[in-house]
């Protein structure tokens, strides 16, 4: 890896840095991601086993996925930007919002998940593999 992944909120109050490559990059069309992003999907970089350095004090709200997974969605209390999420039951995982990256061009989606909740008006890259819900573990 040449440089860490860095990003933050629109006003700069929340910042993060992750010094490893993401395990996966994906677009997600679930209803939680739609609401979080304010559009048809969320775009995420998932880091596993990385020590993310976060500065600032994000506001956190807990959401529970269809499979029971608890997610702590972190956003800026000043500007409202969704920045990252963590999984309290899997502390080794840090998920950054692609839109929060300092260099969004580093985001290269590998697949789309939760297409079952997608909308016809949210057209994503047709060449990406798509999954109705979560992809299989070996995807």
mmCIF file of N, CA and C in Angstrom:
data_model
loop_
_atom_site.group_PDB
_atom_site.id
_atom_site.type_symbol
_atom_site.label_atom_id
_atom_site.label_comp_id
_atom_site.label_asym_id
_atom_site.label_seq_id
_atom_site.Cartn_x
_atom_site.Cartn_y
_atom_site.Cartn_z
ATOM 1 N N UNK A 1 0.846 -1.179 0.000
ATOM 2 C CA UNK A 1 0.000 0.000 0.000
ATOM 3 C C UNK A 1 0.888 1.238 0.000
ATOM 4 N N UNK A 2 0.506 2.226 -0.774
ATOM 5 C CA UNK A 2 1.338 3.410 -0.898
ATOM 6 C C UNK A 2 1.034 4.474 0.156
ATOM 7 N N UNK A 3 -0.194 4.627 0.521
ATOM 8 C CA UNK A 3 -0.558 5.638 1.511
ATOM 9 C C UNK A 3 -1.814 5.207 2.256
ATOM 10 N N UNK A 4 -1.993 5.700 3.475
ATOM 11 C CA UNK A 4 -3.199 5.323 4.230
ATOM 12 C C UNK A 4 -4.453 5.888 3.576
ATOM 13 N N UNK A 5 -5.569 5.272 3.915
ATOM 14 C CA UNK A 5 -6.864 5.804 3.513
ATOM 15 C C UNK A 5 -7.262 6.829 4.566
ATOM 16 N N UNK A 6 -7.571 8.036 4.126
ATOM 17 C CA UNK A 6 -7.954 9.103 5.042
ATOM 18 C C UNK A 6 -9.271 9.713 4.592
ATOM 19 N N UNK A 7 -9.986 10.279 5.554
ATOM 20 C CA UNK A 7 -11.243 10.923 5.214
ATOM 21 C C UNK A 7 -11.849 11.578 6.428
ATOM 22 N N UNK A 8 -13.050 12.074 6.228
ATOM 23 C CA UNK A 8 -13.742 12.736 7.319
ATOM 24 C C UNK A 8 -15.034 13.360 6.848
ATOM 25 N N UNK A 9 -15.591 14.150 7.731
ATOM 26 C CA UNK A 9 -16.871 14.795 7.444
ATOM 27 C C UNK A 9 -16.667 16.080 6.642
ATOM 28 N N UNK A 10 -17.756 16.700 6.222
ATOM 29 C CA UNK A 10 -17.702 17.901 5.396
ATOM 30 C C UNK A 10 -17.077 19.094 6.112
ATOM 31 N N UNK A 11 -17.301 19.218 7.413
ATOM 32 C CA UNK A 11 -16.782 20.389 8.138
ATOM 33 C C UNK A 11 -15.404 20.150 8.744
ATOM 34 N N UNK A 12 -14.903 18.915 8.726
ATOM 35 C CA UNK A 12 -13.571 18.610 9.241
ATOM 36 C C UNK A 12 -13.509 18.265 10.715
ATOM 37 N N UNK A 13 -14.644 18.234 11.406
ATOM 38 C CA UNK A 13 -14.636 17.933 12.843
ATOM 39 C C UNK A 13 -14.316 16.470 13.129
ATOM 40 N N UNK A 14 -14.659 15.565 12.209
ATOM 41 C CA UNK A 14 -14.390 14.134 12.366
ATOM 42 C C UNK A 14 -13.414 13.728 11.272
ATOM 43 N N UNK A 15 -12.329 13.061 11.654
ATOM 44 C CA UNK A 15 -11.319 12.594 10.707
ATOM 45 C C UNK A 15 -10.967 11.143 11.042
ATOM 46 N N UNK A 16 -10.540 10.391 10.026
ATOM 47 C CA UNK A 16 -10.045 9.034 10.254
ATOM 48 C C UNK A 16 -8.870 8.749 9.333
ATOM 49 N N UNK A 17 -8.089 7.755 9.737
ATOM 50 C CA UNK A 17 -6.977 7.259 8.928
ATOM 51 C C UNK A 17 -6.874 5.763 9.150
ATOM 52 N N UNK A 18 -6.743 5.013 8.052
ATOM 53 C CA UNK A 18 -6.580 3.565 8.122
ATOM 54 C C UNK A 18 -5.365 3.208 7.265
ATOM 55 N N UNK A 19 -4.388 2.542 7.891
ATOM 56 C CA UNK A 19 -3.122 2.256 7.218
ATOM 57 C C UNK A 19 -3.055 0.821 6.691
ATOM 58 N N UNK A 20 -4.122 0.377 6.046
ATOM 59 C CA UNK A 20 -4.128 -0.956 5.423
ATOM 60 C C UNK A 20 -5.086 -0.909 4.232
ATOM 61 N N UNK A 21 -5.014 -1.915 3.408
ATOM 62 C CA UNK A 21 -5.928 -1.999 2.265
ATOM 63 C C UNK A 21 -7.286 -2.535 2.721
ATOM 64 N N UNK A 22 -8.368 -2.086 2.098
ATOM 65 C CA UNK A 22 -9.677 -2.627 2.465
ATOM 66 C C UNK A 22 -9.817 -4.085 2.041
ATOM 67 N N UNK A 23 -10.560 -4.839 2.843
ATOM 68 C CA UNK A 23 -10.847 -6.239 2.509
ATOM 69 C C UNK A 23 -11.852 -6.306 1.365
ATOM 70 N N UNK A 24 -12.741 -5.309 1.301
ATOM 71 C CA UNK A 24 -13.711 -5.252 0.205
ATOM 72 C C UNK A 24 -14.238 -3.832 0.054
ATOM 73 N N UNK A 25 -14.732 -3.565 -1.136
ATOM 74 C CA UNK A 25 -15.393 -2.297 -1.446
ATOM 75 C C UNK A 25 -16.698 -2.658 -2.145
ATOM 76 N N UNK A 26 -17.798 -2.121 -1.641
ATOM 77 C CA UNK A 26 -19.084 -2.524 -2.207
ATOM 78 C C UNK A 26 -20.119 -1.406 -2.166
ATOM 79 N N UNK A 27 -21.087 -1.536 -3.041
ATOM 80 C CA UNK A 27 -22.292 -0.709 -2.996
ATOM 81 C C UNK A 27 -23.371 -1.554 -2.329
ATOM 82 N N UNK A 28 -24.160 -0.918 -1.454
ATOM 83 C CA UNK A 28 -25.217 -1.635 -0.747
ATOM 84 C C UNK A 28 -26.533 -0.891 -0.931
ATOM 85 N N UNK A 29 -27.558 -1.609 -1.393
ATOM 86 C CA UNK A 29 -28.862 -1.007 -1.642
ATOM 87 C C UNK A 29 -29.884 -1.310 -0.552
ATOM 88 N N UNK A 30 -29.440 -1.733 0.641
ATOM 89 C CA UNK A 30 -30.401 -1.993 1.720
ATOM 90 C C UNK A 30 -31.058 -0.683 2.166
ATOM 91 N N UNK A 31 -32.180 -0.794 2.826
ATOM 92 C CA UNK A 31 -32.912 0.406 3.264
ATOM 93 C C UNK A 31 -32.112 1.243 4.247
ATOM 94 N N UNK A 32 -31.327 0.612 5.116
ATOM 95 C CA UNK A 32 -30.509 1.397 6.047
ATOM 96 C C UNK A 32 -29.506 2.260 5.285
ATOM 97 N N UNK A 33 -28.842 1.694 4.290
ATOM 98 C CA UNK A 33 -27.876 2.473 3.509
ATOM 99 C C UNK A 33 -28.567 3.548 2.683
ATOM 100 N N UNK A 34 -29.753 3.259 2.182
ATOM 101 C CA UNK A 34 -30.499 4.281 1.451
ATOM 102 C C UNK A 34 -30.788 5.472 2.360
ATOM 103 N N UNK A 35 -31.252 5.190 3.557
ATOM 104 C CA UNK A 35 -31.570 6.272 4.498
ATOM 105 C C UNK A 35 -30.308 7.005 4.945
ATOM 106 N N UNK A 36 -29.235 6.252 5.181
ATOM 107 C CA UNK A 36 -27.982 6.850 5.624
ATOM 108 C C UNK A 36 -27.413 7.780 4.556
ATOM 109 N N UNK A 37 -27.501 7.383 3.299
ATOM 110 C CA UNK A 37 -26.913 8.169 2.217
ATOM 111 C C UNK A 37 -27.867 9.224 1.654
ATOM 112 N N UNK A 38 -29.166 9.039 1.883
ATOM 113 C CA UNK A 38 -30.135 9.963 1.304
ATOM 114 C C UNK A 38 -30.370 9.717 -0.176
ATOM 115 N N UNK A 39 -29.983 8.544 -0.663
ATOM 116 C CA UNK A 39 -30.173 8.192 -2.070
ATOM 117 C C UNK A 39 -30.430 6.686 -2.177
ATOM 118 N N UNK A 40 -30.115 6.081 -3.300
ATOM 119 C CA UNK A 40 -30.466 4.687 -3.533
ATOM 120 C C UNK A 40 -29.527 3.641 -2.980
ATOM 121 N N UNK A 41 -28.355 4.037 -2.529
ATOM 122 C CA UNK A 41 -27.399 3.050 -2.009
ATOM 123 C C UNK A 41 -26.307 3.749 -1.203
ATOM 124 N N UNK A 42 -25.587 2.953 -0.447
ATOM 125 C CA UNK A 42 -24.384 3.416 0.222
ATOM 126 C C UNK A 42 -23.187 2.757 -0.429
ATOM 127 N N UNK A 43 -22.045 3.412 -0.382
ATOM 128 C CA UNK A 43 -20.807 2.865 -0.933
ATOM 129 C C UNK A 43 -19.788 2.805 0.194
ATOM 130 N N UNK A 44 -19.188 1.618 0.384
ATOM 131 C CA UNK A 44 -18.387 1.377 1.582
ATOM 132 C C UNK A 44 -17.063 0.684 1.286
ATOM 133 N N UNK A 45 -16.082 0.996 2.114
ATOM 134 C CA UNK A 45 -14.803 0.301 2.138
ATOM 135 C C UNK A 45 -14.722 -0.391 3.492
ATOM 136 N N UNK A 46 -14.559 -1.699 3.491
ATOM 137 C CA UNK A 46 -14.509 -2.460 4.736
ATOM 138 C C UNK A 46 -13.075 -2.877 5.017
ATOM 139 N N UNK A 47 -12.599 -2.461 6.180
ATOM 140 C CA UNK A 47 -11.253 -2.796 6.635
ATOM 141 C C UNK A 47 -11.375 -3.816 7.764
ATOM 142 N N UNK A 48 -10.577 -4.877 7.697
ATOM 143 C CA UNK A 48 -10.616 -5.924 8.717
ATOM 144 C C UNK A 48 -9.253 -5.987 9.403
ATOM 145 N N UNK A 49 -9.288 -5.964 10.725
ATOM 146 C CA UNK A 49 -8.061 -6.059 11.486
ATOM 147 C C UNK A 49 -7.238 -4.791 11.475
ATOM 148 N N UNK A 50 -7.801 -3.721 10.972
ATOM 149 C CA UNK A 50 -7.086 -2.454 10.892
ATOM 150 C C UNK A 50 -7.346 -1.632 12.140
ATOM 151 N N UNK A 51 -6.360 -0.892 12.519
ATOM 152 C CA UNK A 51 -6.546 0.048 13.617
ATOM 153 C C UNK A 51 -6.841 1.407 13.003
ATOM 154 N N UNK A 52 -8.101 1.765 12.972
ATOM 155 C CA UNK A 52 -8.479 3.062 12.430
ATOM 156 C C UNK A 52 -8.231 4.122 13.490
ATOM 157 N N UNK A 53 -7.574 5.182 13.095
ATOM 158 C CA UNK A 53 -7.347 6.320 13.986
ATOM 159 C C UNK A 53 -8.449 7.335 13.699
ATOM 160 N N UNK A 54 -9.283 7.585 14.686
ATOM 161 C CA UNK A 54 -10.392 8.533 14.535
ATOM 162 C C UNK A 54 -10.136 9.713 15.456
ATOM 163 N N UNK A 55 -10.263 10.915 14.915
ATOM 164 C CA UNK A 55 -10.183 12.121 15.737
ATOM 165 C C UNK A 55 -11.517 12.844 15.656
ATOM 166 N N UNK A 56 -11.852 13.529 16.718
ATOM 167 C CA UNK A 56 -13.151 14.176 16.818
ATOM 168 C C UNK A 56 -14.114 13.259 17.547
ATOM 169 N N UNK A 57 -15.287 13.774 17.830
ATOM 170 C CA UNK A 57 -16.291 13.014 18.584
ATOM 171 C C UNK A 57 -17.551 12.855 17.745
ATOM 172 N N UNK A 58 -17.637 11.758 16.994
ATOM 173 C CA UNK A 58 -18.841 11.558 16.182
ATOM 174 C C UNK A 58 -20.049 11.215 17.044
ATOM 175 N N UNK A 59 -21.210 11.516 16.529
ATOM 176 C CA UNK A 59 -22.449 11.012 17.124
ATOM 177 C C UNK A 59 -22.650 9.610 16.582
ATOM 178 N N UNK A 60 -23.207 8.744 17.401
ATOM 179 C CA UNK A 60 -23.401 7.339 17.031
ATOM 180 C C UNK A 60 -24.873 6.986 17.188
ATOM 181 N N UNK A 61 -25.411 6.278 16.209
ATOM 182 C CA UNK A 61 -26.732 5.669 16.404
ATOM 183 C C UNK A 61 -26.625 4.210 16.004
ATOM 184 N N UNK A 62 -27.304 3.386 16.770
ATOM 185 C CA UNK A 62 -27.241 1.947 16.543
ATOM 186 C C UNK A 62 -28.382 1.500 15.662
ATOM 187 N N UNK A 63 -28.037 0.735 14.654
ATOM 188 C CA UNK A 63 -29.020 0.101 13.779
ATOM 189 C C UNK A 63 -28.775 -1.404 13.853
ATOM 190 N N UNK A 64 -29.804 -2.184 13.620
ATOM 191 C CA UNK A 64 -29.677 -3.635 13.632
ATOM 192 C C UNK A 64 -30.087 -4.152 12.259
ATOM 193 N N UNK A 65 -29.183 -4.911 11.630
ATOM 194 C CA UNK A 65 -29.445 -5.467 10.315
ATOM 195 C C UNK A 65 -30.449 -6.605 10.368
ATOM 196 N N UNK A 66 -30.916 -7.024 9.202
ATOM 197 C CA UNK A 66 -31.891 -8.115 9.110
ATOM 198 C C UNK A 66 -31.391 -9.400 9.758
ATOM 199 N N UNK A 67 -30.080 -9.591 9.747
ATOM 200 C CA UNK A 67 -29.522 -10.806 10.339
ATOM 201 C C UNK A 67 -29.178 -10.630 11.818
ATOM 202 N N UNK A 68 -29.534 -9.474 12.398
ATOM 203 C CA UNK A 68 -29.286 -9.225 13.811
ATOM 204 C C UNK A 68 -27.973 -8.527 14.112
ATOM 205 N N UNK A 69 -27.196 -8.233 13.083
ATOM 206 C CA UNK A 69 -25.913 -7.563 13.284
ATOM 207 C C UNK A 69 -26.130 -6.130 13.751
ATOM 208 N N UNK A 70 -25.496 -5.791 14.888
ATOM 209 C CA UNK A 70 -25.571 -4.416 15.387
ATOM 210 C C UNK A 70 -24.522 -3.574 14.678
ATOM 211 N N UNK A 71 -24.938 -2.403 14.227
ATOM 212 C CA UNK A 71 -24.053 -1.479 13.526
ATOM 213 C C UNK A 71 -24.101 -0.142 14.242
ATOM 214 N N UNK A 72 -22.945 0.416 14.510
ATOM 215 C CA UNK A 72 -22.871 1.763 15.062
ATOM 216 C C UNK A 72 -22.493 2.700 13.921
ATOM 217 N N UNK A 73 -23.466 3.464 13.472
ATOM 218 C CA UNK A 73 -23.241 4.402 12.379
ATOM 219 C C UNK A 73 -22.776 5.727 12.967
ATOM 220 N N UNK A 74 -21.603 6.172 12.529
ATOM 221 C CA UNK A 74 -20.991 7.389 13.067
ATOM 222 C C UNK A 74 -21.174 8.539 12.083
ATOM 223 N N UNK A 75 -21.655 9.652 12.603
ATOM 224 C CA UNK A 75 -21.841 10.835 11.761
ATOM 225 C C UNK A 75 -21.423 12.066 12.548
ATOM 226 N N UNK A 76 -21.181 13.146 11.828
ATOM 227 C CA UNK A 76 -20.739 14.369 12.472
ATOM 228 C C UNK A 76 -21.924 15.082 13.120
ATOM 229 N N UNK A 77 -21.814 15.438 14.407
ATOM 230 C CA UNK A 77 -22.908 16.140 15.069
ATOM 231 C C UNK A 77 -23.057 17.592 14.600
ATOM 232 N N UNK A 78 -22.035 18.113 13.929
ATOM 233 C CA UNK A 78 -22.091 19.495 13.449
ATOM 234 C C UNK A 78 -22.686 19.591 12.045
ATOM 235 N N UNK A 79 -22.101 18.848 11.095
ATOM 236 C CA UNK A 79 -22.557 18.964 9.701
ATOM 237 C C UNK A 79 -23.463 17.818 9.259
ATOM 238 N N UNK A 80 -23.536 16.741 10.047
ATOM 239 C CA UNK A 80 -24.435 15.623 9.745
ATOM 240 C C UNK A 80 -23.898 14.587 8.780
ATOM 241 N N UNK A 81 -22.673 14.749 8.298
ATOM 242 C CA UNK A 81 -22.112 13.817 7.326
ATOM 243 C C UNK A 81 -21.957 12.409 7.907
ATOM 244 N N UNK A 82 -22.484 11.361 7.224
ATOM 245 C CA UNK A 82 -22.183 9.987 7.629
ATOM 246 C C UNK A 82 -20.714 9.703 7.288
ATOM 247 N N UNK A 83 -19.939 9.208 8.251
ATOM 248 C CA UNK A 83 -18.505 9.062 8.036
ATOM 249 C C UNK A 83 -18.061 7.595 8.030
ATOM 250 N N UNK A 84 -18.481 6.821 9.038
ATOM 251 C CA UNK A 84 -18.058 5.427 9.108
ATOM 252 C C UNK A 84 -19.051 4.652 9.955
ATOM 253 N N UNK A 85 -18.864 3.335 9.971
ATOM 254 C CA UNK A 85 -19.627 2.507 10.897
ATOM 255 C C UNK A 85 -18.725 1.435 11.462
ATOM 256 N N UNK A 86 -19.068 1.009 12.664
ATOM 257 C CA UNK A 86 -18.361 -0.077 13.324
ATOM 258 C C UNK A 86 -19.393 -1.104 13.764
ATOM 259 N N UNK A 87 -18.919 -2.288 14.042
ATOM 260 C CA UNK A 87 -19.778 -3.382 14.488
ATOM 261 C C UNK A 87 -19.338 -3.740 15.895
ATOM 262 N N UNK A 88 -20.123 -3.386 16.923
ATOM 263 C CA UNK A 88 -19.668 -3.613 18.294
ATOM 264 C C UNK A 88 -19.373 -5.072 18.619
ATOM 265 N N UNK A 89 -19.999 -6.002 17.916
ATOM 266 C CA UNK A 89 -19.744 -7.417 18.163
ATOM 267 C C UNK A 89 -18.570 -7.941 17.334
ATOM 268 N N UNK A 90 -18.041 -7.104 16.437
ATOM 269 C CA UNK A 90 -16.877 -7.445 15.619
ATOM 270 C C UNK A 90 -15.954 -6.220 15.587
ATOM 271 N N UNK A 91 -15.262 -5.944 16.684
ATOM 272 C CA UNK A 91 -14.477 -4.715 16.792
ATOM 273 C C UNK A 91 -13.312 -4.621 15.814
ATOM 274 N N UNK A 92 -12.971 -5.707 15.160
ATOM 275 C CA UNK A 92 -11.874 -5.678 14.191
ATOM 276 C C UNK A 92 -12.293 -5.089 12.846
ATOM 277 N N UNK A 93 -13.572 -4.741 12.694
ATOM 278 C CA UNK A 93 -14.079 -4.230 11.422
ATOM 279 C C UNK A 93 -14.351 -2.730 11.522
ATOM 280 N N UNK A 94 -13.873 -2.001 10.515
ATOM 281 C CA UNK A 94 -14.112 -0.567 10.376
ATOM 282 C C UNK A 94 -14.593 -0.353 8.951
ATOM 283 N N UNK A 95 -15.738 0.288 8.781
ATOM 284 C CA UNK A 95 -16.329 0.490 7.464
ATOM 285 C C UNK A 95 -16.431 1.990 7.199
ATOM 286 N N UNK A 96 -15.683 2.453 6.210
ATOM 287 C CA UNK A 96 -15.687 3.874 5.860
ATOM 288 C C UNK A 96 -16.665 4.127 4.721
ATOM 289 N N UNK A 97 -17.328 5.251 4.784
ATOM 290 C CA UNK A 97 -18.186 5.686 3.688
ATOM 291 C C UNK A 97 -17.293 6.190 2.554
ATOM 292 N N UNK A 98 -17.512 5.698 1.343
ATOM 293 C CA UNK A 98 -16.685 6.105 0.211
ATOM 294 C C UNK A 98 -16.751 7.618 -0.011
ATOM 295 N N UNK A 99 -17.904 8.209 0.230
ATOM 296 C CA UNK A 99 -18.054 9.652 0.029
ATOM 297 C C UNK A 99 -17.240 10.462 1.028
ATOM 298 N N UNK A 100 -16.837 9.842 2.144
ATOM 299 C CA UNK A 100 -16.066 10.557 3.155
ATOM 300 C C UNK A 100 -14.566 10.545 2.881
ATOM 301 N N UNK A 101 -14.125 9.787 1.881
ATOM 302 C CA UNK A 101 -12.700 9.706 1.576
ATOM 303 C C UNK A 101 -12.158 11.058 1.103
ATOM 304 N N UNK A 102 -10.929 11.361 1.499
ATOM 305 C CA UNK A 102 -10.267 12.551 0.972
ATOM 306 C C UNK A 102 -10.052 12.411 -0.528
ATOM 307 N N UNK A 103 -9.795 11.195 -0.984
ATOM 308 C CA UNK A 103 -9.617 10.911 -2.405
ATOM 309 C C UNK A 103 -10.635 9.853 -2.818
ATOM 310 N N UNK A 104 -11.864 10.264 -3.156
ATOM 311 C CA UNK A 104 -12.909 9.294 -3.498
ATOM 312 C C UNK A 104 -12.575 8.418 -4.701
ATOM 313 N N UNK A 105 -11.597 8.817 -5.518
ATOM 314 C CA UNK A 105 -11.208 8.009 -6.675
ATOM 315 C C UNK A 105 -10.564 6.695 -6.249
ATOM 316 N N UNK A 106 -10.164 6.586 -4.998
ATOM 317 C CA UNK A 106 -9.577 5.330 -4.510
ATOM 318 C C UNK A 106 -10.637 4.247 -4.331
ATOM 319 N N UNK A 107 -11.893 4.641 -4.304
ATOM 320 C CA UNK A 107 -12.992 3.676 -4.159
ATOM 321 C C UNK A 107 -13.235 2.986 -5.495
ATOM 322 N N UNK A 108 -13.142 1.665 -5.484
ATOM 323 C CA UNK A 108 -13.377 0.844 -6.675
ATOM 324 C C UNK A 108 -14.315 -0.290 -6.282
ATOM 325 N N UNK A 109 -15.640 -0.131 -6.479
ATOM 326 C CA UNK A 109 -16.581 -1.161 -6.015
ATOM 327 C C UNK A 109 -16.332 -2.504 -6.690
ATOM 328 N N UNK A 110 -16.489 -3.562 -5.879
ATOM 329 C CA UNK A 110 -16.278 -4.921 -6.372
ATOM 330 C C UNK A 110 -17.582 -5.671 -6.601
ATOM 331 N N UNK A 111 -18.659 -5.275 -5.906
ATOM 332 C CA UNK A 111 -19.949 -5.925 -6.064
ATOM 333 C C UNK A 111 -21.034 -5.037 -5.460
ATOM 334 N N UNK A 112 -22.282 -5.417 -5.744
ATOM 335 C CA UNK A 112 -23.450 -4.728 -5.202
ATOM 336 C C UNK A 112 -24.228 -5.743 -4.379
ATOM 337 N N UNK A 113 -24.615 -5.352 -3.163
ATOM 338 C CA UNK A 113 -25.412 -6.257 -2.336
ATOM 339 C C UNK A 113 -26.742 -5.614 -1.984
ATOM 340 N N UNK A 114 -27.652 -6.435 -1.533
ATOM 341 C CA UNK A 114 -29.021 -6.042 -1.185
ATOM 342 C C UNK A 114 -29.772 -5.406 -2.366
ATOM 343 N N UNK A 115 -29.559 -5.983 -3.566
ATOM 344 C CA UNK A 115 -30.285 -5.481 -4.734
ATOM 345 C C UNK A 115 -31.787 -5.711 -4.599
ATOM 346 N N UNK A 116 -32.190 -6.646 -3.735
ATOM 347 C CA UNK A 116 -33.623 -6.900 -3.511
ATOM 348 C C UNK A 116 -34.331 -5.656 -2.988
ATOM 349 N N UNK A 117 -33.598 -4.761 -2.339
ATOM 350 C CA UNK A 117 -34.179 -3.520 -1.818
ATOM 351 C C UNK A 117 -33.902 -2.334 -2.736
ATOM 352 N N UNK A 118 -33.229 -2.587 -3.860
ATOM 353 C CA UNK A 118 -32.856 -1.503 -4.776
ATOM 354 C C UNK A 118 -34.050 -0.935 -5.526
ATOM 355 N N UNK A 119 -33.823 0.241 -6.088
ATOM 356 C CA UNK A 119 -34.855 0.939 -6.858
ATOM 357 C C UNK A 119 -34.433 1.014 -8.323
ATOM 358 N N UNK A 120 -35.389 0.976 -9.208
ATOM 359 C CA UNK A 120 -35.117 1.002 -10.644
ATOM 360 C C UNK A 120 -34.354 2.264 -11.036
ATOM 361 N N UNK A 121 -34.570 3.349 -10.319
ATOM 362 C CA UNK A 121 -33.900 4.616 -10.644
ATOM 363 C C UNK A 121 -32.466 4.683 -10.138
ATOM 364 N N UNK A 122 -32.032 3.690 -9.348
ATOM 365 C CA UNK A 122 -30.667 3.663 -8.828
ATOM 366 C C UNK A 122 -29.863 2.650 -9.634
ATOM 367 N N UNK A 123 -29.404 3.061 -10.797
ATOM 368 C CA UNK A 123 -28.671 2.172 -11.691
ATOM 369 C C UNK A 123 -27.190 2.203 -11.361
ATOM 370 N N UNK A 124 -26.654 1.052 -10.999
ATOM 371 C CA UNK A 124 -25.238 0.922 -10.675
ATOM 372 C C UNK A 124 -24.519 0.197 -11.807
ATOM 373 N N UNK A 125 -23.221 0.140 -11.747
ATOM 374 C CA UNK A 125 -22.398 -0.474 -12.778
ATOM 375 C C UNK A 125 -22.938 -1.868 -13.146
ATOM 376 N N UNK A 126 -23.405 -2.050 -14.382
ATOM 377 C CA UNK A 126 -23.993 -3.335 -14.764
ATOM 378 C C UNK A 126 -22.982 -4.479 -14.838
ATOM 379 N N UNK A 127 -21.690 -4.177 -14.832
ATOM 380 C CA UNK A 127 -20.683 -5.241 -14.907
ATOM 381 C C UNK A 127 -20.321 -5.822 -13.544
ATOM 382 N N UNK A 128 -20.778 -5.187 -12.461
ATOM 383 C CA UNK A 128 -20.458 -5.685 -11.123
ATOM 384 C C UNK A 128 -21.323 -6.886 -10.754
ATOM 385 N N UNK A 129 -20.767 -7.861 -10.043
ATOM 386 C CA UNK A 129 -21.595 -8.952 -9.518
ATOM 387 C C UNK A 129 -22.640 -8.382 -8.562
ATOM 388 N N UNK A 130 -23.838 -8.955 -8.594
ATOM 389 C CA UNK A 130 -24.945 -8.464 -7.766
ATOM 390 C C UNK A 130 -25.518 -9.601 -6.932
ATOM 391 N N UNK A 131 -25.919 -9.240 -5.704
ATOM 392 C CA UNK A 131 -26.482 -10.219 -4.777
ATOM 393 C C UNK A 131 -27.776 -9.660 -4.204
ATOM 394 N N UNK A 132 -28.828 -10.500 -4.159
ATOM 395 C CA UNK A 132 -30.124 -10.066 -3.624
ATOM 396 C C UNK A 132 -30.014 -9.565 -2.195
ATOM 397 N N UNK A 133 -29.193 -10.230 -1.398
ATOM 398 C CA UNK A 133 -28.972 -9.829 -0.003
ATOM 399 C C UNK A 133 -27.474 -9.817 0.238
ATOM 400 N N UNK A 134 -27.012 -10.474 1.307
ATOM 401 C CA UNK A 134 -25.567 -10.535 1.564
ATOM 402 C C UNK A 134 -24.917 -11.525 0.603
ATOM 403 N N UNK A 135 -23.711 -11.227 0.137
ATOM 404 C CA UNK A 135 -23.027 -12.201 -0.728
ATOM 405 C C UNK A 135 -22.561 -13.397 0.098
ATOM 406 N N UNK A 136 -22.355 -14.542 -0.555
ATOM 407 C CA UNK A 136 -21.823 -15.686 0.184
ATOM 408 C C UNK A 136 -20.416 -15.357 0.702
ATOM 409 N N UNK A 137 -19.991 -16.027 1.733
ATOM 410 C CA UNK A 137 -18.703 -15.754 2.377
ATOM 411 C C UNK A 137 -17.528 -15.892 1.415
ATOM 412 N N UNK A 138 -17.664 -16.707 0.393
ATOM 413 C CA UNK A 138 -16.550 -16.928 -0.538
ATOM 414 C C UNK A 138 -16.627 -16.043 -1.782
ATOM 415 N N UNK A 139 -17.523 -15.050 -1.776
ATOM 416 C CA UNK A 139 -17.685 -14.189 -2.964
ATOM 417 C C UNK A 139 -16.553 -13.198 -3.093
#
